[in-house]
Coordinates of C-alpha atoms and ligand atoms in Angstrom, one line a residue:
M1 CA -13.1 27.0 -41.9
K2 CA -12.7 26.5 -38.2
I3 CA -14.6 23.5 -36.7
T4 CA -16.0 24.6 -33.4
L5 CA -17.5 22.5 -30.7
K6 CA -20.8 24.3 -31.4
S7 CA -20.8 23.4 -35.1
I8 CA -19.8 19.8 -34.6
L9 CA -21.5 18.7 -31.5
L10 CA -24.7 20.7 -32.0
S11 CA -25.2 19.4 -35.5
C12 CA -24.4 15.9 -34.3
Y13 CA -26.9 16.3 -31.5
K14 CA -29.6 17.3 -33.9
G15 CA -28.6 14.2 -35.9
E16 CA -27.4 16.2 -38.8
C17 CA -23.8 15.2 -38.6
P18 CA -21.8 16.7 -41.4
S19 CA -19.0 14.5 -42.8
P20 CA -16.1 15.8 -40.8
K21 CA -13.5 17.2 -43.0
P22 CA -10.4 15.2 -42.7
K23 CA -7.1 16.8 -41.6
K24 CA -8.8 19.4 -39.4
K25 CA -8.7 19.6 -35.7
V26 CA -11.2 21.2 -33.4
A27 CA -10.5 24.8 -33.0
K28 CA -8.6 26.4 -30.1
Q29 CA -10.2 26.5 -26.7
I30 CA -11.2 30.0 -25.9
S31 CA -12.6 29.6 -22.4
L32 CA -11.5 27.6 -19.4
K33 CA -15.1 26.9 -18.3
R34 CA -15.9 23.2 -18.8
I35 CA -19.1 22.7 -20.7
S36 CA -21.6 20.1 -19.7
I37 CA -24.0 17.8 -21.4
S38 CA -26.8 19.9 -20.1
D39 CA -25.4 22.8 -22.1
L40 CA -26.2 20.8 -25.2
S41 CA -29.4 19.2 -24.1
H42 CA -31.5 22.2 -25.1
P43 CA -29.9 23.5 -28.3
S44 CA -32.5 26.2 -28.7
S45 CA -32.0 27.7 -25.2
T46 CA -29.6 30.6 -24.5
L47 CA -27.3 28.1 -22.9
T48 CA -26.2 27.1 -26.3
E49 CA -24.5 30.5 -26.7
D50 CA -21.8 29.1 -24.4
L51 CA -21.0 26.6 -27.0
S52 CA -18.6 28.8 -28.8
I53 CA -16.3 27.2 -26.3
S54 CA -14.5 24.5 -28.1
L55 CA -12.6 21.4 -27.1
A56 CA -9.6 22.2 -29.2
G57 CA -7.4 22.9 -26.1
S58 CA -7.6 19.2 -25.5
N59 CA -6.4 18.3 -29.1
L60 CA -9.3 16.1 -30.0
H61 CA -9.1 14.9 -33.6
V62 CA -12.2 14.4 -35.8
F63 CA -11.8 11.2 -37.8
T64 CA -13.8 10.0 -40.8
L65 CA -15.4 6.5 -40.7
A66 CA -13.3 5.6 -43.7
E67 CA -10.1 6.5 -41.8
L68 CA -11.1 4.4 -38.8
K69 CA -11.9 1.5 -41.1
V70 CA -8.4 1.7 -42.6
I71 CA -6.6 1.8 -39.2
T72 CA -8.6 -1.2 -37.8
Q73 CA -8.4 -3.2 -41.0
S74 CA -12.2 -2.8 -41.5
F75 CA -12.8 -3.7 -37.8
S76 CA -11.4 -7.1 -38.4
S77 CA -11.8 -9.9 -35.9
T78 CA -8.0 -10.1 -35.5
N79 CA -8.1 -6.5 -34.2
F80 CA -11.0 -7.2 -31.8
L81 CA -10.3 -6.2 -28.2
G82 CA -13.7 -6.7 -26.5
E83 CA -17.2 -5.6 -26.4
G84 CA -19.4 -3.8 -23.8
G85 CA -22.8 -2.1 -23.8
F86 CA -21.7 0.6 -26.2
G87 CA -20.4 -1.7 -28.9
P88 CA -17.2 -3.5 -30.1
V89 CA -13.7 -2.2 -29.5
H90 CA -10.9 -2.8 -32.0
K91 CA -7.2 -2.1 -32.0
G92 CA -5.8 0.2 -34.6
F93 CA -2.7 2.2 -35.3
I94 CA -2.4 5.9 -36.1
D95 CA 0.5 8.1 -37.2
D96 CA 1.3 11.4 -38.8
K97 CA 0.3 10.0 -42.2
L98 CA -3.3 10.2 -40.9
R99 CA -2.9 13.7 -39.5
P100 CA 0.3 15.8 -39.6
G101 CA 1.8 15.9 -36.1
L102 CA -0.1 12.9 -34.8
K103 CA 2.0 10.7 -32.6
A104 CA 2.5 7.2 -34.0
Q105 CA 0.7 5.0 -31.5
P106 CA -1.7 2.1 -31.1
V107 CA -5.3 3.1 -30.4
A108 CA -8.6 1.5 -29.3
V109 CA -11.5 2.3 -31.5
K110 CA -15.0 1.9 -29.9
L111 CA -17.9 1.7 -32.4
L112 CA -21.4 2.3 -31.4
D113 CA -23.6 -0.8 -31.9
L114 CA -26.6 0.7 -33.7
D115 CA -28.8 -2.1 -32.5
G116 CA -27.6 -1.8 -28.9
T117 CA -29.0 -0.1 -25.8
Q118 CA -26.6 2.9 -25.8
G119 CA -26.6 5.7 -28.3
H120 CA -25.8 9.2 -29.2
R121 CA -26.3 10.5 -25.7
E122 CA -23.7 8.2 -24.2
W123 CA -21.3 9.0 -27.0
L124 CA -21.8 12.7 -26.6
T125 CA -21.3 12.5 -22.8
E126 CA -18.1 10.7 -23.3
V127 CA -16.8 13.2 -25.8
I128 CA -17.8 16.1 -23.6
F129 CA -16.3 14.8 -20.4
L130 CA -13.2 13.0 -21.6
G131 CA -12.5 15.7 -24.2
Q132 CA -12.1 18.2 -21.5
L133 CA -10.8 16.2 -18.5
R134 CA -7.1 15.2 -18.7
H135 CA -5.4 13.3 -16.0
A136 CA -2.7 10.6 -15.6
H137 CA -5.4 8.2 -14.3
L138 CA -8.1 8.9 -16.9
V139 CA -7.8 7.1 -20.3
K140 CA -7.0 9.6 -23.0
L141 CA -9.6 10.3 -25.7
I142 CA -7.7 11.0 -28.9
G143 CA -10.6 11.8 -31.1
Y144 CA -14.0 10.7 -32.4
C145 CA -16.1 10.2 -35.5
C146 CA -19.7 11.3 -36.0
E147 CA -20.9 10.5 -39.5
E148 CA -24.6 10.1 -40.2
E149 CA -25.8 7.6 -37.6
H150 CA -22.3 6.3 -36.9
R151 CA -20.6 7.2 -33.6
L152 CA -17.0 6.2 -32.8
L153 CA -14.5 7.0 -30.1
V154 CA -10.7 6.7 -30.4
Y155 CA -8.7 6.2 -27.2
E156 CA -5.1 5.6 -26.3
Y157 CA -4.5 1.8 -26.4
M158 CA -4.2 0.2 -22.9
P159 CA -2.0 -2.9 -23.4
R160 CA -3.3 -4.9 -20.4
G161 CA -7.0 -4.3 -21.1
S162 CA -9.4 -4.0 -18.2
L163 CA -9.0 -5.0 -14.6
E164 CA -12.0 -7.2 -15.0
N165 CA -10.1 -9.3 -17.5
Q166 CA -6.9 -9.3 -15.5
L167 CA -8.5 -10.3 -12.2
F168 CA -11.1 -12.8 -13.3
R169 CA -9.7 -14.6 -16.4
R170 CA -9.3 -18.0 -15.0
Y171 CA -6.1 -19.0 -16.8
C172 CA -4.2 -15.7 -16.4
V173 CA -1.5 -15.3 -13.9
S174 CA -3.0 -14.1 -10.7
L175 CA -2.3 -10.4 -10.0
P176 CA 0.1 -10.1 -7.1
W177 CA -0.8 -8.2 -4.0
S178 CA 1.4 -5.2 -4.6
T179 CA 0.0 -4.9 -8.2
R180 CA -3.5 -5.0 -6.9
M181 CA -2.8 -2.2 -4.4
K182 CA -1.1 -0.2 -7.2
I183 CA -4.2 -0.5 -9.3
A184 CA -6.5 0.4 -6.4
F185 CA -4.3 3.5 -5.7
G186 CA -4.3 4.6 -9.3
A187 CA -8.0 4.2 -9.8
A188 CA -8.6 6.0 -6.5
K189 CA -6.5 8.9 -7.8
G190 CA -8.6 9.0 -11.0
L191 CA -11.8 9.2 -8.9
L192 CA -10.3 11.8 -6.6
F193 CA -9.4 14.0 -9.5
L194 CA -13.0 13.8 -10.8
H195 CA -14.4 14.6 -7.4
E196 CA -12.1 17.5 -6.8
T197 CA -11.8 19.1 -10.2
D198 CA -13.1 22.7 -10.5
K199 CA -16.5 21.5 -11.5
P200 CA -16.8 18.2 -9.8
V201 CA -17.9 15.1 -11.6
I202 CA -19.6 12.0 -10.3
Y203 CA -18.4 9.0 -12.4
R204 CA -21.4 6.7 -11.6
D205 CA -20.0 3.6 -13.3
F206 CA -16.9 2.7 -11.3
K207 CA -16.3 -1.0 -11.8
A208 CA -13.5 -3.4 -12.8
S209 CA -14.3 -3.4 -16.5
N210 CA -14.0 0.4 -16.6
I211 CA -10.5 0.4 -15.1
L212 CA -8.0 0.0 -17.9
L213 CA -4.4 -1.0 -17.3
D214 CA -1.2 0.3 -18.9
S215 CA 1.8 -1.9 -19.5
D216 CA 3.1 -1.1 -16.0
Y217 CA -0.4 -1.6 -14.4
T218 CA -1.1 2.1 -14.1
A219 CA -4.9 2.3 -13.8
K220 CA -6.9 4.6 -15.9
L221 CA -10.7 5.2 -15.8
S222 CA -12.6 4.8 -19.0
D223 CA -16.3 5.1 -20.0
F224 CA -17.8 8.4 -19.0
G225 CA -21.1 7.6 -20.7
L226 CA -22.9 7.8 -17.3
A227 CA -20.8 10.6 -15.7
K228 CA -22.7 13.5 -14.2
D229 CA -21.8 16.9 -13.0
G230 CA -21.9 17.0 -9.2
P231 CA -24.4 19.0 -7.2
E232 CA -24.0 22.8 -7.4
G233 CA -24.5 25.5 -4.8
S234 CA -26.3 24.3 -1.7
D235 CA -27.6 21.1 -3.3
T236 CA -26.5 17.9 -1.6
H237 CA -27.2 15.6 -4.4
V238 CA -28.1 15.2 -8.1
S239 CA -31.5 13.5 -8.8
T240 CA -31.2 11.1 -11.7
R241 CA -32.7 8.1 -13.2
V242 CA -31.0 5.1 -11.5
M243 CA -28.3 3.9 -13.8
G244 CA -25.2 1.9 -13.2
T245 CA -24.3 -1.7 -12.8
H246 CA -25.8 -4.3 -10.4
G247 CA -23.4 -5.2 -7.6
Y248 CA -21.5 -1.8 -7.8
A249 CA -24.3 0.8 -7.4
A250 CA -24.7 2.3 -3.9
P251 CA -27.9 1.1 -2.1
E252 CA -29.2 4.6 -1.3
Y253 CA -28.8 5.6 -4.9
I254 CA -30.7 2.6 -6.1
M255 CA -33.5 3.4 -3.6
T256 CA -33.8 7.1 -4.1
G257 CA -32.0 8.1 -7.3
H258 CA -30.1 10.6 -5.2
L259 CA -26.5 10.7 -6.6
T260 CA -23.5 12.0 -4.7
A261 CA -19.8 11.6 -4.8
K262 CA -20.3 9.1 -2.0
S263 CA -22.1 6.8 -4.5
D264 CA -18.7 6.5 -6.3
V265 CA -17.0 5.8 -3.0
Y266 CA -19.3 2.8 -2.4
S267 CA -18.5 1.5 -5.9
F268 CA -14.8 2.0 -5.1
G269 CA -15.3 -0.2 -2.0
V270 CA -16.8 -2.9 -4.2
V271 CA -13.8 -2.9 -6.5
L272 CA -11.4 -3.0 -3.6
L273 CA -13.3 -6.0 -2.3
E274 CA -13.0 -7.6 -5.7
L275 CA -9.2 -7.1 -5.5
L276 CA -9.0 -8.6 -2.0
T277 CA -11.3 -11.6 -2.7
G278 CA -10.8 -12.3 -6.4
R279 CA -14.6 -12.6 -6.6
R280 CA -17.0 -10.7 -8.9
S281 CA -19.3 -8.0 -7.5
M282 CA -22.2 -10.1 -8.6
D283 CA -21.9 -13.8 -9.3
K284 CA -25.0 -15.7 -10.1
S285 CA -23.1 -19.0 -10.1
R286 CA -22.5 -18.8 -6.3
P287 CA -24.9 -19.8 -3.5
K288 CA -27.6 -17.2 -3.1
R289 CA -26.2 -15.5 0.0
E290 CA -22.8 -15.1 -1.6
Q291 CA -24.0 -13.7 -5.0
N292 CA -23.8 -10.0 -4.0
L293 CA -20.2 -9.7 -2.9
A294 CA -20.5 -6.5 -0.9
E295 CA -23.5 -7.8 1.2
W296 CA -21.8 -11.1 1.8
A297 CA -18.3 -10.0 2.5
R298 CA -18.7 -6.7 4.4
P299 CA -19.3 -8.3 7.9
M300 CA -16.1 -10.2 7.6
L301 CA -13.9 -7.3 6.7
N302 CA -13.3 -6.1 10.2
D303 CA -12.4 -9.5 11.6
S304 CA -8.9 -10.6 10.7
R305 CA -9.6 -14.3 11.3
R306 CA -12.6 -14.3 9.0
L307 CA -10.8 -11.9 6.6
G308 CA -8.1 -14.6 5.9
R309 CA -10.9 -16.9 4.8
I310 CA -12.3 -14.5 2.2
M311 CA -8.9 -13.4 0.7
D312 CA -8.4 -14.5 -2.9
P313 CA -7.1 -18.1 -2.9
R314 CA -5.2 -17.2 -6.1
L315 CA -2.9 -15.0 -4.0
E316 CA -1.8 -18.2 -2.4
G317 CA -1.1 -16.5 0.8
Q318 CA 1.4 -14.1 -0.8
Y319 CA 0.2 -10.8 0.6
S320 CA 1.0 -8.5 3.5
E321 CA -1.3 -9.3 6.3
M322 CA -1.1 -5.8 7.7
G323 CA -1.8 -4.4 4.2
A324 CA -4.7 -6.6 3.7
R325 CA -6.2 -5.7 7.1
K326 CA -5.9 -2.0 6.3
A327 CA -7.3 -2.4 2.8
A328 CA -10.2 -4.4 4.2
A329 CA -10.9 -1.8 6.9
L330 CA -11.0 0.8 4.2
A331 CA -13.4 -1.3 2.0
Y332 CA -15.6 -1.7 5.1
L333 CA -16.0 2.1 5.5
C334 CA -16.5 2.6 1.7
L335 CA -19.3 0.1 1.8
S336 CA -21.1 1.7 4.7
H337 CA -24.8 1.9 4.1
R338 CA -24.7 5.5 5.5
P339 CA -23.1 7.6 2.8
N340 CA -21.8 10.2 5.2
Q341 CA -19.9 7.5 7.1
R342 CA -18.0 6.7 3.9
P343 CA -14.6 8.3 3.5
T344 CA -13.9 10.9 0.9
M345 CA -11.7 9.9 -2.1
S346 CA -9.0 12.1 -0.6
T347 CA -8.9 9.9 2.5
V348 CA -9.1 6.8 0.4
V349 CA -6.0 7.9 -1.6
K350 CA -4.1 8.7 1.6
T351 CA -5.0 5.4 3.1
L352 CA -4.0 3.4 0.0
E353 CA -0.7 5.3 -0.7
P354 CA 1.5 3.3 1.8
L355 CA -0.3 0.0 1.0
K356 CA 1.0 -0.3 -2.5
D357 CA 4.6 -0.5 -1.1
F358 CA 3.8 -3.4 1.2
K359 CA 5.5 -6.4 -0.3
E360 CA 4.0 -9.8 -0.6
I361 CA 4.7 -11.8 2.5
P362 CA 4.0 -15.5 2.4
I363 CA 1.5 -16.2 5.2
G364 CA 0.0 -19.4 3.9
A365 CA 0.8 -22.5 2.0
F366 CA 2.1 -22.0 -1.6
V367 CA -0.2 -24.3 -3.5
Y368 CA -0.3 -24.7 -7.2
T369 CA -1.5 -27.2 -9.8
V370 CA -0.5 -27.4 -13.4
P371 CA -3.2 -27.2 -16.1
S372 CA -4.2 -30.6 -17.3
D373 CA -5.2 -30.0 -20.9
D374 CA -4.3 -28.2 -24.1
S375 CA -7.1 -25.7 -24.0
S376 CA -5.8 -24.5 -20.6
M377 CA -2.4 -24.0 -22.1
K378 CA -3.9 -22.0 -25.0
E379 CA -5.6 -19.7 -22.6
L380 CA -2.4 -19.4 -20.7
K381 CA -0.5 -18.3 -23.8
D382 CA -3.1 -15.6 -24.4
C383 CA -2.4 -14.1 -21.0
E384 CA 0.6 -11.8 -20.7
A385 CA 2.5 -12.6 -17.5
P386 CA 3.2 -9.5 -15.4
K387 CA 6.9 -9.8 -15.8
E388 CA 8.0 -7.2 -13.3
V389 CA 6.2 -9.1 -10.6
K390 CA 8.7 -11.9 -10.6
K391 CA 11.5 -9.4 -9.9
E392 CA 9.5 -7.8 -7.2
N393 CA 8.9 -11.1 -5.3
G394 CA 12.4 -12.4 -5.9
H395 CA 11.0 -15.9 -6.5
H396 CA 9.1 -17.7 -9.2
R397 CA 5.4 -17.9 -9.0
H398 CA 3.5 -20.8 -10.6
Q399 CA 0.4 -19.6 -12.3
L400 CA -2.5 -21.8 -11.9
R401 CA -4.8 -23.6 -9.6
S402 CA -6.7 -26.4 -11.2
P403 CA -9.9 -25.1 -12.8
K404 CA -13.1 -26.3 -11.0
T405 CA -15.5 -24.9 -13.6
P406 CA -15.9 -25.8 -17.3
R407 CA -13.4 -24.3 -19.6
F408 CA -14.0 -22.0 -22.5
Q409 CA -15.8 -23.9 -25.3
S410 CA -17.4 -21.9 -28.1
K411 CA -15.6 -21.2 -31.3
T412 CA -18.7 -19.8 -33.0
D413 CA -17.6 -16.2 -32.6
P414 CA -14.2 -15.6 -34.0
R415 CA -13.9 -12.4 -32.0
Q416 CA -13.6 -14.6 -28.9
H417 CA -10.2 -15.7 -30.2
S418 CA -8.9 -12.2 -30.8
A419 CA -5.5 -10.6 -30.3
S420 CA -6.0 -10.3 -26.6
G421 CA -8.2 -13.4 -26.2
L422 CA -10.8 -11.5 -24.3
N423 CA -14.5 -12.1 -24.0
S424 CA -14.9 -15.8 -23.5
P425 CA -18.5 -17.1 -23.5
E426 CA -18.2 -17.3 -19.7
E427 CA -17.1 -13.7 -19.4
R428 CA -20.0 -12.6 -21.7
E429 CA -22.4 -14.5 -19.4
H430 CA -21.0 -12.7 -16.4
R431 CA -21.4 -9.4 -18.3
M432 CA -25.0 -10.3 -19.0
N433 CA -25.5 -10.8 -15.3
A434 CA -23.9 -7.5 -14.4
K435 CA -25.6 -5.3 -17.0
H436 CA -26.3 -1.7 -16.6
I437 CA -29.3 -0.8 -14.5
N438 CA -31.6 2.0 -15.0
H439 CA -35.0 2.8 -13.6
N440 CA -36.6 -0.1 -15.4
L441 CA -33.9 -2.3 -13.8
R442 CA -32.6 -3.7 -17.0
T443 CA -30.9 -6.9 -16.1
Ligands
ATP1 N1 -8.5 2.0 -24.5 C1 -8.5 0.7 -24.5 N2 -7.4 -0.1 -24.7 C2 -7.4 -1.4 -24.7 N3 -8.6 -2.1 -24.6 C3 -9.7 -1.5 -24.4 C4 -9.8 0.0 -24.4 N4 -11.1 0.3 -24.2 C5 -11.8 -0.8 -24.1 N5 -11.0 -1.9 -24.2 C6 -11.4 -3.3 -24.1 O1 -12.6 -3.4 -24.8 C7 -13.6 -4.1 -23.9 C8 -14.9 -3.5 -24.0 O2 -14.8 -2.2 -23.3 P1 -16.1 -1.4 -23.0 O3 -15.6 -0.2 -22.1 O4 -16.8 -1.0 -24.3 O5 -17.1 -2.3 -22.2 P2 -17.1 -2.9 -20.8 O6 -16.5 -1.9 -19.8 O7 -16.5 -4.2 -20.8 O8 -18.6 -3.0 -20.5 P3 -19.6 -1.8 -20.1 O9 -20.4 -1.5 -21.3 O10 -20.4 -2.3 -19.0 O11 -18.8 -0.6 -19.7 C9 -13.0 -4.2 -22.5 O12 -13.0 -5.5 -22.1 C10 -11.6 -3.7 -22.7 O13 -10.7 -4.7 -22.3
MG2 MG1 -16.4 0.0 -20.0

């Protein structure tokens, strides 16, 4: 029996998920038209007729819960990678013993937290968007599982985790300038693809934690749970409930609920600012006027003297001044309060393209301090040094500045001491402060 998108997703949508039969793949795609979540929202309407379209062209695999338990060693703490609003993420390994023809590879398995705030709809949105969109700068969805109330997603494994972890983990080697620009460029290309695909998509949740990094720092966008189809015909915007993340969402979207591609451009500007300054988009531990990064930093972006003061101290002056000025000017435009003054992602990509080739140029003192205690050394060991960076610079870079804030403490949750060492208590606190927003302004 063929498994069609209609049979699987519709039955899942109605909450009548059949146990997916192992060793079967979704049937062949018979139409090029990309289907939308709205096509599934009213299963009784005629729109559902279109659902004979399947996702098989994208080679999505349907896994059983039992299979995913095996490949993640029962979601063991040693395989834990991190946790967001959807639920925990564990590393696993798949090969052709699981499905004939399946490439042997590590994967990341995301499990819906049944007590959490997200649910079937976010899962379905992710499957529908990522199942049909393929691009070098979007994370690859390999398959999913939908069994009774359980919802899981299986992605390609991204060895360097999220940009959030790479940029803000205190004891990690600071990302060098050219790597930061490479990440900005890659993420911009992912967003450009979404904005310019046949049926444009607004991503709506562009932020550092949703940018995943391959071993060579190729950036890929993940998490399509909030993605929306762009406006159609003569419509200028999509009206939605306000959802996103504090510190990243565009001001006019928060005020009106009017969503456009320019809302994504604003969020891109915030991430670019995070890359320049090494500060989080929202940081409650800072003085009040500095807590919202975009509001605080924007006036300084067009002034090269003041720009020098807000550049990430962890860069230790090792950046191209010209490159920084150009990136700052771009961030300034992206963060404009008038959406139509923001550049398109196409302009953003063109502007960033040359910047990734600007080498680090020492323009300040090269300051470093050595960690003073054992725990710092442990955290250091958990971080993977970006090896190619040393070659690129041609000189050795010391890794740390002395920490000014308390170090990681809790050992109560074994998952905090996982394979990749992610999700320290401090990072969890930041996540709590930067939670998704919706109309009720969940904070
Ligand atoms: N494909 C992947 N490969 C490697 N690690 C991943 C992958 N997907 C997610 N992770 C890790 O799992 C963690 C949780 O990711 P997830 O996308 O669920 O939440 P988040 O982005 O941190 O938060 P939010 O719910 O706000 O999006 C991330 O920190 C990331 O490092
Ligand atoms: Mg995420």
